[in-house]
Amino acid sequence: MKHWSAFSWIAVLALGLSACGRDAEPTMRRYREIATSASAHAGHDHGDSGGAAPMRNAPGGMSDMAAPGAPAVTAANEPVAWTTPEGWTEQLGNPMRIATFIVGAERVECTLTAFPGAVGGIEENLQRWARQINLQVAPDTLAKFARSPNTFKTEGDFPCLTYDFTSLAPDADPSILAAILPLEDRTLFVKLTGPRTLLEEQKEAFTALCRSLRP
Amino acid sequence: MNDETHKTSRAAAIWAYLGSAQITTYGLAFLMVLTFWGTLYQVQNGLYLAKERFFDSWFFLAAGVVPFPGTQLVLAVLMLNLVVYLIRLLARKKLTFGLLVIHLGLLLMLGGGAITHLFARESQLTLAEGESGSASASYGDWEVAVWSREGDMLDVMAYNSNALKAGDVLRFEDAGLTLRVEEYYRNARAFQSTTPLTNAPLSSHNLSSLRSTKLAKEPGENIAGAVITIEQQDGAPARAILFGEDEVPTTFAHDGKDYTIALRRMRDPLPFVVTLQDFRKEMHPGTGIARHFSSRVTVSSDGVERDMVISMNKPLRDRGFTLYQASYREEPGSDAQWSTFAVMHNYGRMIPYIATGMVSFGLAWHFIVMMVRRARRSGGASA
């Protein structure tokens, strides 16, 4: 009986403590940090070939723009030229998403984006893109994949590394064709996400687009 | 026995029971069960979820139905048990110096554990060569942040988003902004629309919706997501999708200032600025495996700068923060290198060392005293 009384006190204490802090109002913190490309973004990774949405001015002047803290957007604004593959439709872009191409009957988007600086490592970008198509890749496999791109120089002498996710995961659907062009002051990304069959059909056109990139 | 006496005797019995060896035994038995069970759970579900369920909780529901005490509760009861025991011994003047020091050391150990659990933070800081940082990023905690830029500094207002739920309201009065949470997911999948949407929510990747997905074993693999309504003082409300992978956050203007909204890994401001000057690594010959890597950094605070090297076995310690060399990144075909530091912030870091020292000292003292007494008794008996 004595033991049960003590346990019942302890149980009441436990329930009371577990209820503490629940449903409390969220509280705000305020602090200052140095504006760097890492701290202005998600802490370690930054840069994504998904790029910014086309500029939208919601009422009140709200819009999607480049993140503050990144080096001047002008670096990413330096003009890049290309040759649109046959059968692809080009859409207007903005300072971060240079161009969007509509591909195939499924009207899948291929994006050409630019980010100032080195914007993270190859593996981090590949890992992020793998997650976008719900692909679980072991670190060793990803590291091997990252070290085996198809590499060439474009018409404008840009180094280009292309990655075909259908070779990494043949059963994945949708999948991705991606290209990373690390330039001196910015990095260009070309990314086509879509059904596997479409990627197989459009792989040559994708490579041709990448090869055509020039200042 | 009248009522007063009955109540006093009942209170005394409870007091005695709270300080009894039975509570200690039950508590240690529960700790053993929790450790074993939590270890098995971790194999399937990962360290983070095991820690959350077994080791960071007051209680949890076993099989989804039966309440079972969590480690926090068991340790709290053990601490109470130890305090009551000490008080009772002191009251009966049965506590020798050695025993007192031992038990105070144990109390300090439990207290240090509580401080570490409640206040310690782990995060990471990744810097490119030449880059400076003054805040580290959490592995698994997220925040909804609104900031404005003043020169090289960001003035940040942020809410911890881990416990966010639909209906919560986040106010950023300086920015003239109120965010109403419609949906929040600790781990989300984001979907893009392949056709243009009318009244599309604001997002940087044409996102049309979010869905919840199972929490990953590693907290760093969870990507939080939120659907919010943004209400500005001087503008119509707008719907937005904040996705943790969103690298180009939404910006807006208020009172002549530009602000940015983002859902990002929670920042832990450092009391100093770290600038990565140079990262070096040595590989095992003939392999791609790093044998040793280190970072030369400049640490600046209060106008003073120090150059230091942080390597795998030589962390930087400053004002309760410890920075360990954790990993690095390189980009094929370029010289770009990034160094990643694991950042531990724990004011109670030294407590286990002090507590162990006290217990050891107390044991030694008690042992020596008992030996001397026995020797005296033996000497007296033989005389």
Coordinates of C-alpha atoms in Angstrom, one line a residue:
Chain A
M1 CA 0.0 0.0 0.0
K2 CA 2.9 2.3 1.0
H3 CA 4.6 1.4 -2.4
W4 CA 1.5 2.1 -4.3
S5 CA 1.1 5.6 -2.7
A6 CA 4.6 6.5 -3.7
F7 CA 4.2 5.2 -7.2
S8 CA 0.9 7.1 -7.6
W9 CA 2.7 10.4 -6.5
I10 CA 5.4 9.7 -9.1
A11 CA 2.8 9.0 -11.8
V12 CA 1.1 12.3 -11.0
L13 CA 4.4 14.0 -11.2
A14 CA 5.2 12.4 -14.5
L15 CA 1.9 13.3 -16.1
G16 CA 2.2 16.9 -14.8
L17 CA 5.8 17.3 -16.1
S18 CA 4.9 15.8 -19.4
A19 CA 2.1 18.3 -19.8
C20 CA 4.5 21.1 -19.1
G21 CA 5.5 23.2 -22.1
R22 CA 2.9 21.7 -24.4
D23 CA 0.8 24.0 -26.5
A24 CA 2.9 26.9 -25.3
E25 CA 3.0 30.0 -27.6
P26 CA 6.0 29.8 -29.9
T27 CA 8.6 32.3 -28.9
M28 CA 10.8 34.4 -31.1
R29 CA 14.6 34.6 -31.0
R30 CA 16.6 37.5 -32.4
Y31 CA 20.2 37.4 -33.3
R32 CA 22.7 38.6 -35.9
E33 CA 24.9 36.6 -38.1
I34 CA 27.5 37.3 -40.9
A35 CA 25.9 37.3 -44.3
T36 CA 27.7 34.5 -46.2
S37 CA 26.6 32.3 -49.0
A38 CA 26.5 29.4 -46.5
S39 CA 24.7 31.3 -43.6
A40 CA 22.2 33.0 -45.9
H41 CA 21.1 29.6 -47.2
A42 CA 20.5 26.3 -45.5
G43 CA 23.7 26.1 -43.5
H44 CA 25.8 23.9 -45.8
D45 CA 24.3 23.2 -49.1
H46 CA 23.3 25.8 -51.5
G47 CA 22.5 26.0 -55.2
D48 CA 19.9 24.0 -56.9
S49 CA 19.2 23.7 -60.6
G50 CA 15.5 24.1 -59.9
G51 CA 16.3 27.8 -59.6
A52 CA 13.9 30.6 -58.8
A53 CA 10.4 30.8 -60.0
P54 CA 9.7 33.4 -62.5
M55 CA 9.5 36.8 -60.8
R56 CA 6.1 37.3 -59.3
N57 CA 5.0 40.4 -57.7
A58 CA 2.3 39.6 -55.2
P59 CA 0.2 42.5 -53.9
G60 CA 2.4 44.5 -51.5
G61 CA 5.5 44.1 -53.5
M62 CA 6.3 40.5 -52.5
S63 CA 8.4 38.5 -55.0
D64 CA 10.9 35.7 -55.2
M65 CA 14.4 37.0 -55.7
A66 CA 18.0 35.9 -55.1
A67 CA 18.8 35.4 -51.4
P68 CA 20.6 38.2 -49.7
G69 CA 24.0 37.4 -48.5
A70 CA 25.0 35.8 -51.9
P71 CA 27.6 37.7 -53.9
A72 CA 26.2 40.2 -56.4
V73 CA 23.6 38.8 -58.6
T74 CA 25.3 40.5 -61.5
A75 CA 27.8 37.6 -61.6
A76 CA 25.0 35.3 -62.4
N77 CA 23.5 37.9 -64.8
E78 CA 26.4 37.8 -67.2
P79 CA 24.8 36.7 -70.5
V80 CA 25.0 33.1 -71.6
A81 CA 23.9 32.0 -75.1
W82 CA 22.8 28.7 -76.3
T83 CA 21.1 26.9 -79.2
T84 CA 17.6 25.6 -78.4
P85 CA 17.3 21.9 -79.4
E86 CA 14.8 21.1 -82.1
G87 CA 11.4 20.4 -80.7
W88 CA 12.0 22.2 -77.5
T89 CA 10.1 25.4 -76.6
E90 CA 11.9 28.2 -74.8
Q91 CA 10.3 30.3 -72.1
L92 CA 11.5 33.6 -70.7
G93 CA 13.6 33.5 -67.6
N94 CA 14.8 35.8 -64.9
P95 CA 18.2 36.6 -63.3
M96 CA 18.4 33.3 -61.5
R97 CA 16.6 31.0 -64.0
I98 CA 18.2 32.0 -67.3
A99 CA 15.9 29.9 -69.4
T100 CA 13.2 27.2 -69.2
F101 CA 12.5 24.8 -72.0
I102 CA 9.4 22.8 -72.4
V103 CA 10.2 19.4 -73.7
G104 CA 8.1 16.6 -75.2
A105 CA 4.4 15.8 -75.3
E106 CA 4.4 15.6 -71.5
R107 CA 5.6 19.3 -71.5
V108 CA 8.3 18.6 -69.0
E109 CA 10.6 21.5 -68.0
C110 CA 14.3 21.7 -68.5
T111 CA 15.9 24.5 -66.6
L112 CA 19.1 26.5 -67.1
T113 CA 20.1 28.3 -64.0
A114 CA 23.1 30.3 -62.7
F115 CA 24.3 30.8 -59.2
P116 CA 27.2 33.0 -58.1
G117 CA 30.2 31.2 -56.7
A118 CA 30.8 27.5 -56.3
V119 CA 27.4 26.7 -54.7
G120 CA 28.2 23.5 -52.9
G121 CA 29.9 20.3 -54.0
I122 CA 29.0 18.0 -56.8
E123 CA 27.9 15.2 -54.3
E124 CA 25.7 17.5 -52.3
N125 CA 23.9 18.6 -55.5
L126 CA 23.6 15.1 -56.7
Q127 CA 22.2 13.9 -53.3
R128 CA 19.7 16.7 -53.3
W129 CA 18.5 15.9 -56.8
A130 CA 18.3 12.2 -55.8
R131 CA 16.0 13.1 -52.9
Q132 CA 13.8 15.1 -55.3
I133 CA 13.0 11.9 -57.1
N134 CA 12.8 9.9 -53.9
L135 CA 16.0 8.0 -54.7
Q136 CA 17.9 6.5 -51.7
V137 CA 21.6 6.3 -52.7
A138 CA 24.3 4.9 -50.4
P139 CA 27.1 7.5 -49.9
D140 CA 29.7 5.2 -51.6
T141 CA 27.5 4.7 -54.6
L142 CA 26.9 8.4 -54.9
A143 CA 30.6 9.2 -54.5
K144 CA 31.4 6.8 -57.3
F145 CA 28.6 8.3 -59.4
A146 CA 29.9 11.8 -58.8
R147 CA 33.4 10.8 -60.0
S148 CA 32.1 9.4 -63.3
P149 CA 30.4 12.2 -65.2
N150 CA 30.4 12.5 -69.0
T151 CA 32.8 15.5 -69.3
F152 CA 33.4 17.8 -72.2
K153 CA 34.0 21.4 -73.2
T154 CA 31.2 23.4 -74.6
E155 CA 31.3 25.7 -77.6
G156 CA 32.1 28.6 -75.2
D157 CA 34.9 26.5 -73.7
F158 CA 32.9 26.0 -70.4
P159 CA 33.8 22.7 -68.6
C160 CA 30.6 20.6 -68.5
L161 CA 29.9 17.5 -66.3
T162 CA 26.8 15.7 -67.2
Y163 CA 25.0 13.1 -65.0
D164 CA 22.4 10.6 -66.1
F165 CA 20.4 9.3 -63.2
T166 CA 18.9 6.5 -65.3
S167 CA 22.4 4.9 -65.1
L168 CA 22.5 5.3 -61.3
A169 CA 19.0 3.9 -60.8
P170 CA 17.6 2.2 -64.0
D171 CA 14.2 1.6 -62.4
A172 CA 13.7 5.1 -61.1
D173 CA 10.8 6.9 -62.8
P174 CA 10.8 9.9 -63.0
S175 CA 14.6 10.4 -63.3
I176 CA 17.0 13.2 -64.1
L177 CA 19.5 14.4 -66.6
A178 CA 21.7 17.0 -65.1
A179 CA 24.7 19.1 -66.1
I180 CA 27.0 21.2 -63.9
L181 CA 29.3 23.8 -65.4
P182 CA 31.7 25.2 -62.8
L183 CA 32.9 28.6 -64.1
E184 CA 35.2 31.0 -62.6
D185 CA 32.7 33.2 -60.7
R186 CA 29.5 31.2 -61.0
T187 CA 28.1 27.8 -61.6
L188 CA 25.6 26.9 -64.4
F189 CA 23.1 24.1 -63.9
V190 CA 21.0 22.4 -66.6
K191 CA 18.4 19.9 -65.3
L192 CA 15.7 17.9 -67.0
T193 CA 13.4 15.9 -64.7
G194 CA 10.9 13.6 -66.3
P195 CA 9.7 10.1 -67.2
R196 CA 12.5 7.7 -68.0
T197 CA 11.4 7.1 -71.5
L198 CA 11.4 10.8 -72.3
L199 CA 14.9 11.2 -70.9
E200 CA 16.1 8.4 -73.1
E201 CA 14.5 10.1 -76.1
Q202 CA 15.8 13.5 -75.3
K203 CA 19.3 12.7 -74.0
E204 CA 21.0 13.7 -77.3
A205 CA 19.1 17.0 -77.4
F206 CA 20.0 17.6 -73.7
T207 CA 23.7 17.0 -74.5
A208 CA 23.4 19.3 -77.6
L209 CA 22.0 22.1 -75.5
C210 CA 24.8 21.7 -73.0
R211 CA 27.4 21.7 -75.7
S212 CA 26.0 24.9 -77.2
L213 CA 26.5 27.0 -74.1
R214 CA 28.7 29.9 -74.7
P215 CA 29.2 33.5 -73.4
Chain B
M1 CA -4.0 7.2 16.6
N2 CA -5.7 10.5 15.8
D3 CA -5.9 12.1 12.3
E4 CA -2.9 14.5 12.9
T5 CA -0.7 11.7 14.0
H6 CA -1.9 9.5 11.1
K7 CA -1.1 12.2 8.6
T8 CA 2.3 12.8 10.0
S9 CA 3.1 9.2 10.0
R10 CA 1.8 8.8 6.4
A11 CA 4.0 11.7 5.3
A12 CA 7.0 10.3 7.1
A13 CA 6.4 6.9 5.4
I14 CA 6.3 8.5 2.0
W15 CA 9.4 10.6 2.8
A16 CA 11.2 7.5 4.0
Y17 CA 10.2 5.6 0.9
L18 CA 11.3 8.3 -1.4
G19 CA 14.8 8.0 0.0
S20 CA 14.8 4.2 0.2
A21 CA 17.1 1.7 -1.5
Q22 CA 14.0 0.2 -3.2
I23 CA 13.5 3.3 -5.3
T24 CA 17.2 3.2 -6.2
T25 CA 16.8 -0.4 -7.3
Y26 CA 13.6 0.1 -9.3
G27 CA 15.2 3.2 -10.9
L28 CA 18.3 1.3 -11.9
A29 CA 16.2 -1.6 -13.2
F30 CA 14.1 0.8 -15.4
L31 CA 17.3 2.4 -16.7
M32 CA 18.6 -1.0 -17.7
V33 CA 15.4 -1.9 -19.5
L34 CA 15.3 1.5 -21.3
T35 CA 18.9 1.2 -22.4
F36 CA 18.4 -2.3 -23.8
W37 CA 15.1 -1.5 -25.4
G38 CA 16.3 1.8 -26.8
T39 CA 19.3 0.1 -28.3
L40 CA 17.2 -2.5 -30.1
Y41 CA 14.8 0.2 -31.3
Q42 CA 17.7 2.2 -32.7
V43 CA 18.7 -0.6 -35.0
Q44 CA 15.4 -0.3 -37.0
N45 CA 14.6 3.4 -36.4
G46 CA 17.9 5.2 -36.0
L47 CA 19.6 7.0 -33.2
Y48 CA 17.5 10.2 -33.3
L49 CA 14.1 8.6 -33.0
A50 CA 15.4 6.2 -30.3
K51 CA 16.8 9.1 -28.4
E52 CA 13.5 11.0 -28.8
R53 CA 11.3 8.1 -27.6
F54 CA 13.3 6.4 -24.9
F55 CA 16.0 8.9 -23.6
D56 CA 14.5 12.4 -24.0
S57 CA 11.0 11.6 -22.9
W58 CA 9.2 11.7 -19.5
F59 CA 7.1 8.8 -20.6
F60 CA 6.0 7.0 -23.8
L61 CA 3.3 4.6 -24.8
A62 CA 4.6 1.1 -25.2
A63 CA 2.7 -0.7 -27.9
G64 CA 0.9 2.6 -28.4
V65 CA -1.2 1.9 -25.3
V66 CA 0.7 1.3 -22.1
P67 CA 2.4 4.3 -20.4
F68 CA 6.0 3.5 -19.7
P69 CA 8.5 5.9 -17.9
G70 CA 11.1 7.5 -20.1
T71 CA 14.7 8.1 -19.1
Q72 CA 14.1 11.7 -18.0
L73 CA 11.5 10.6 -15.5
V74 CA 13.6 7.8 -14.1
L75 CA 16.7 10.0 -13.7
A76 CA 14.6 12.7 -12.1
V77 CA 13.2 10.1 -9.6
L78 CA 16.7 8.8 -8.9
M79 CA 18.0 12.3 -8.3
L80 CA 15.1 12.9 -5.9
N81 CA 15.8 9.6 -4.2
L82 CA 19.5 10.5 -3.7
V83 CA 18.6 14.0 -2.3
V84 CA 16.1 12.6 0.2
Y85 CA 18.5 9.8 1.2
L86 CA 21.2 12.4 1.9
I87 CA 18.9 14.6 3.9
R88 CA 17.7 11.7 6.0
L89 CA 21.3 10.6 6.7
L90 CA 22.4 14.1 7.6
A91 CA 19.4 14.4 9.9
R92 CA 20.4 11.2 11.7
K93 CA 24.1 12.3 11.7
K94 CA 25.0 9.1 10.0
L95 CA 26.9 10.6 7.1
T96 CA 30.6 10.5 7.1
F97 CA 32.7 12.9 5.1
G98 CA 33.7 10.3 2.5
L99 CA 30.1 9.1 2.0
L100 CA 28.9 12.7 1.7
V101 CA 31.5 13.5 -1.0
I102 CA 30.6 10.3 -2.9
H103 CA 26.9 11.1 -2.9
L104 CA 27.4 14.8 -3.7
G105 CA 29.5 13.6 -6.7
L106 CA 26.7 11.3 -7.8
L107 CA 24.2 14.2 -7.5
L108 CA 26.5 16.4 -9.5
M109 CA 26.8 13.7 -12.2
L110 CA 23.0 13.6 -12.4
G111 CA 22.7 17.4 -12.4
G112 CA 25.4 17.6 -15.1
G113 CA 23.4 15.2 -17.2
A114 CA 20.3 17.3 -16.8
I115 CA 22.2 20.5 -17.8
T116 CA 23.6 18.7 -20.8
H117 CA 20.2 17.3 -21.8
L118 CA 18.4 20.6 -21.4
F119 CA 20.9 23.1 -22.7
A120 CA 23.6 21.4 -24.8
R121 CA 23.4 21.9 -28.6
E122 CA 25.1 20.1 -31.5
S123 CA 25.3 21.8 -34.8
Q124 CA 27.7 22.2 -37.7
L125 CA 29.5 25.0 -39.5
T126 CA 30.7 24.6 -43.1
L127 CA 33.0 27.3 -44.6
A128 CA 34.7 27.7 -47.9
E129 CA 38.3 28.8 -47.9
G130 CA 38.3 32.6 -47.3
E131 CA 34.8 32.5 -45.9
S132 CA 33.7 33.6 -42.4
G133 CA 30.8 32.4 -40.3
S134 CA 29.3 33.5 -37.0
A135 CA 26.5 31.0 -36.6
S136 CA 26.3 27.2 -36.9
A137 CA 23.4 25.2 -38.3
S138 CA 21.6 22.5 -36.4
Y139 CA 21.5 19.0 -37.8
G140 CA 17.9 18.3 -37.1
D141 CA 16.1 21.4 -35.8
W142 CA 14.5 23.9 -38.1
E143 CA 13.4 27.5 -37.8
V144 CA 11.2 29.9 -39.7
A145 CA 13.4 33.0 -40.1
V146 CA 12.8 36.5 -41.3
W147 CA 15.8 38.7 -41.8
S148 CA 17.0 42.0 -43.1
R149 CA 20.5 42.8 -44.2
E150 CA 22.7 45.6 -42.7
G151 CA 26.0 45.7 -44.5
D152 CA 27.6 42.3 -44.0
M153 CA 25.3 41.3 -41.2
L154 CA 21.9 39.7 -41.2
D155 CA 19.5 40.8 -38.5
V156 CA 17.4 37.7 -37.9
M157 CA 14.1 37.0 -36.2
A158 CA 13.3 33.3 -35.9
Y159 CA 10.9 30.8 -34.4
N160 CA 11.9 27.2 -33.7
S161 CA 9.6 25.3 -36.0
N162 CA 10.0 21.8 -34.6
A163 CA 6.7 21.9 -32.8
L164 CA 4.8 24.0 -35.3
K165 CA 1.3 22.9 -36.2
A166 CA -1.6 24.0 -38.3
G167 CA -3.2 27.1 -36.7
D168 CA 0.0 28.5 -35.2
V169 CA 0.6 32.2 -35.7
L170 CA 4.1 33.6 -36.0
R171 CA 4.5 37.4 -35.6
F172 CA 7.4 39.4 -36.9
E173 CA 6.3 42.9 -35.8
D174 CA 9.5 44.7 -36.9
A175 CA 8.9 43.4 -40.4
G176 CA 5.2 44.1 -40.3
L177 CA 4.6 40.5 -40.9
T178 CA 2.3 37.7 -39.6
L179 CA 2.6 34.1 -40.8
R180 CA -0.3 31.7 -40.2
V181 CA 0.6 28.1 -40.5
E182 CA -1.7 26.0 -42.6
E183 CA 0.4 22.8 -42.7
Y184 CA 3.7 21.8 -41.2
Y185 CA 5.7 18.7 -41.8
R186 CA 8.9 17.6 -40.1
N187 CA 9.9 15.7 -43.2
A188 CA 8.2 16.7 -46.4
R189 CA 8.1 15.8 -50.0
A190 CA 7.5 18.7 -52.4
F191 CA 5.6 18.5 -55.6
Q192 CA 5.8 20.7 -58.6
S193 CA 3.0 21.4 -61.0
T194 CA 3.7 20.6 -64.6
T195 CA 0.9 22.9 -65.7
P196 CA 0.5 26.5 -64.8
L197 CA -1.6 27.1 -61.7
T198 CA -4.0 29.8 -61.0
N199 CA -3.3 31.5 -57.7
A200 CA -0.1 29.5 -57.4
P201 CA 1.5 29.7 -53.9
L202 CA 4.7 31.6 -53.7
S203 CA 7.8 29.4 -53.8
S204 CA 11.0 29.3 -55.8
H205 CA 10.5 26.0 -57.6
N206 CA 6.9 26.2 -58.8
L207 CA 5.9 24.0 -55.9
S208 CA 2.2 23.2 -55.8
S209 CA 1.9 21.1 -52.7
L210 CA 3.7 19.3 -49.8
R211 CA 3.1 15.9 -48.4
S212 CA 4.3 14.4 -45.1
T213 CA 6.8 11.5 -45.4
K214 CA 8.2 9.2 -42.8
L215 CA 10.9 10.6 -40.5
A216 CA 14.4 9.5 -41.6
K217 CA 16.8 7.6 -39.3
E218 CA 19.3 10.5 -39.4
P219 CA 17.8 13.8 -38.4
G220 CA 19.9 15.6 -41.0
E221 CA 18.0 13.8 -43.8
N222 CA 14.6 15.2 -42.8
I223 CA 13.6 18.2 -44.9
A224 CA 10.9 20.3 -43.2
G225 CA 8.1 22.0 -45.1
A226 CA 5.3 24.4 -44.4
V227 CA 2.4 25.9 -46.1
I228 CA 1.7 29.4 -44.7
T229 CA -0.4 32.4 -45.3
I230 CA 1.7 35.6 -45.2
E231 CA -0.1 38.7 -44.0
Q232 CA 1.7 42.0 -44.4
Q233 CA 0.7 45.2 -42.7
D234 CA 0.6 47.0 -46.0
G235 CA -0.5 44.3 -48.5
A236 CA -2.9 41.6 -49.3
P237 CA -2.3 38.1 -47.8
A238 CA -0.5 35.6 -49.9
R239 CA -0.1 31.9 -49.7
A240 CA 3.4 30.5 -49.7
I241 CA 5.2 27.1 -49.6
L242 CA 8.4 27.1 -47.5
F243 CA 10.4 24.0 -48.2
G244 CA 13.7 23.3 -46.5
E245 CA 15.4 22.5 -49.7
D246 CA 14.3 25.9 -51.1
E247 CA 17.6 27.7 -51.8
V248 CA 16.1 30.9 -53.1
P249 CA 13.8 32.3 -50.3
T250 CA 11.0 34.7 -50.7
T251 CA 11.7 38.4 -50.2
F252 CA 9.5 41.4 -49.6
A253 CA 9.7 45.0 -48.6
H254 CA 8.4 46.8 -45.6
D255 CA 9.1 50.4 -44.4
G256 CA 11.8 50.8 -47.0
K257 CA 13.7 47.7 -46.0
D258 CA 14.1 44.4 -47.8
Y259 CA 13.2 41.2 -45.8
T260 CA 13.6 37.6 -46.5
I261 CA 11.5 34.6 -45.3
A262 CA 13.0 31.1 -45.1
L263 CA 12.5 27.8 -43.5
R264 CA 16.0 26.7 -42.7
R265 CA 18.1 24.7 -40.3
M266 CA 18.1 26.4 -37.0
R267 CA 21.1 28.7 -36.4
D268 CA 23.1 28.8 -33.1
P269 CA 25.0 32.1 -33.0
L270 CA 28.6 31.9 -32.0
P271 CA 30.3 34.4 -29.6
F272 CA 33.1 34.8 -32.2
V273 CA 33.6 34.8 -35.9
V274 CA 35.5 31.9 -37.6
T275 CA 37.3 32.6 -40.9
L276 CA 38.7 29.6 -42.8
Q277 CA 42.0 30.6 -44.1
D278 CA 43.2 27.2 -45.5
F279 CA 42.1 23.6 -45.5
R280 CA 44.7 20.8 -45.8
K281 CA 44.5 17.1 -46.2
E282 CA 46.8 14.2 -46.5
M283 CA 45.7 11.0 -48.1
H284 CA 46.8 7.5 -47.4
P285 CA 49.3 6.7 -50.2
G286 CA 47.7 5.2 -53.2
T287 CA 44.2 5.7 -51.9
G288 CA 41.4 8.2 -52.0
I289 CA 41.0 8.0 -48.2
A290 CA 42.1 11.0 -46.1
R291 CA 44.6 10.2 -43.4
H292 CA 44.6 13.6 -41.8
F293 CA 42.9 16.9 -42.4
S294 CA 43.0 20.2 -40.7
S295 CA 41.8 23.7 -41.0
R296 CA 43.8 26.9 -40.4
V297 CA 41.3 29.5 -39.0
T298 CA 41.2 33.0 -37.6
V299 CA 39.0 33.4 -34.6
S300 CA 37.8 37.0 -34.0
S301 CA 36.0 38.3 -31.0
D302 CA 35.9 41.7 -29.2
G303 CA 38.4 43.1 -31.7
V304 CA 41.0 40.4 -31.0
E305 CA 42.1 37.9 -33.7
R306 CA 43.8 34.6 -33.1
D307 CA 45.1 32.2 -35.7
M308 CA 44.6 28.5 -34.9
V309 CA 44.6 25.1 -36.4
I310 CA 41.6 22.8 -35.9
S311 CA 42.3 19.2 -36.7
M312 CA 40.8 15.8 -36.0
N313 CA 42.3 15.6 -32.5
K314 CA 42.7 19.3 -31.7
P315 CA 39.4 21.0 -31.4
L316 CA 38.9 24.7 -30.8
R317 CA 37.4 25.5 -27.3
D318 CA 36.1 28.9 -26.5
R319 CA 33.4 30.1 -24.1
G320 CA 31.5 26.8 -23.8
F321 CA 31.8 26.1 -27.6
T322 CA 33.9 23.3 -29.0
L323 CA 34.6 23.1 -32.7
Y324 CA 35.8 19.7 -34.0
Q325 CA 37.1 19.1 -37.5
A326 CA 34.4 16.8 -38.8
S327 CA 34.6 16.5 -42.6
Y328 CA 35.3 18.4 -45.8
R329 CA 34.1 18.8 -49.4
E330 CA 35.9 19.4 -52.7
E331 CA 34.8 20.0 -56.2
P332 CA 36.2 17.9 -58.9
G333 CA 38.0 19.9 -61.5
S334 CA 38.5 23.0 -59.2
D335 CA 40.5 24.0 -56.2
A336 CA 37.4 24.9 -54.2
Q337 CA 37.4 23.3 -50.7
W338 CA 35.0 23.5 -47.8
S339 CA 35.7 22.5 -44.3
T340 CA 32.9 21.3 -42.0
F341 CA 33.2 21.6 -38.2
A342 CA 31.0 19.9 -35.7
V343 CA 30.0 22.5 -33.1
M344 CA 29.2 21.4 -29.5
H345 CA 27.8 24.0 -27.1
N346 CA 27.6 22.6 -23.6
Y347 CA 28.1 24.6 -20.4
G348 CA 28.1 21.4 -18.4
R349 CA 31.0 19.9 -20.3
M350 CA 33.4 19.8 -17.3
I351 CA 30.8 18.5 -14.8
P352 CA 31.3 14.8 -15.4
Y353 CA 35.0 15.2 -14.9
I354 CA 34.5 17.1 -11.6
A355 CA 31.8 14.6 -10.5
T356 CA 34.0 11.6 -11.2
G357 CA 36.8 13.2 -9.3
M358 CA 34.6 13.8 -6.3
V359 CA 33.3 10.2 -6.3
S360 CA 36.8 8.8 -6.6
F361 CA 38.1 11.1 -3.8
G362 CA 35.1 10.2 -1.6
L363 CA 35.6 6.5 -2.2
A364 CA 39.3 6.7 -1.5
W365 CA 38.7 8.8 1.7
H366 CA 36.0 6.4 2.9
F367 CA 38.2 3.4 2.2
I368 CA 41.2 4.8 4.0
V369 CA 39.1 5.8 7.0
M370 CA 37.6 2.3 7.3
M371 CA 41.0 0.7 7.0
V372 CA 42.5 2.9 9.7
R373 CA 39.5 2.1 12.0
R374 CA 39.9 -1.6 11.4
A375 CA 43.6 -1.4 12.1
R376 CA 43.0 0.4 15.3
R377 CA 40.4 -2.1 16.4
S378 CA 42.7 -5.0 15.6
G379 CA 45.5 -3.3 17.4
G380 CA 43.3 -2.6 20.5
A381 CA 42.0 -6.2 20.5
S382 CA 45.4 -7.7 20.4
A383 CA 46.8 -5.3 23.1

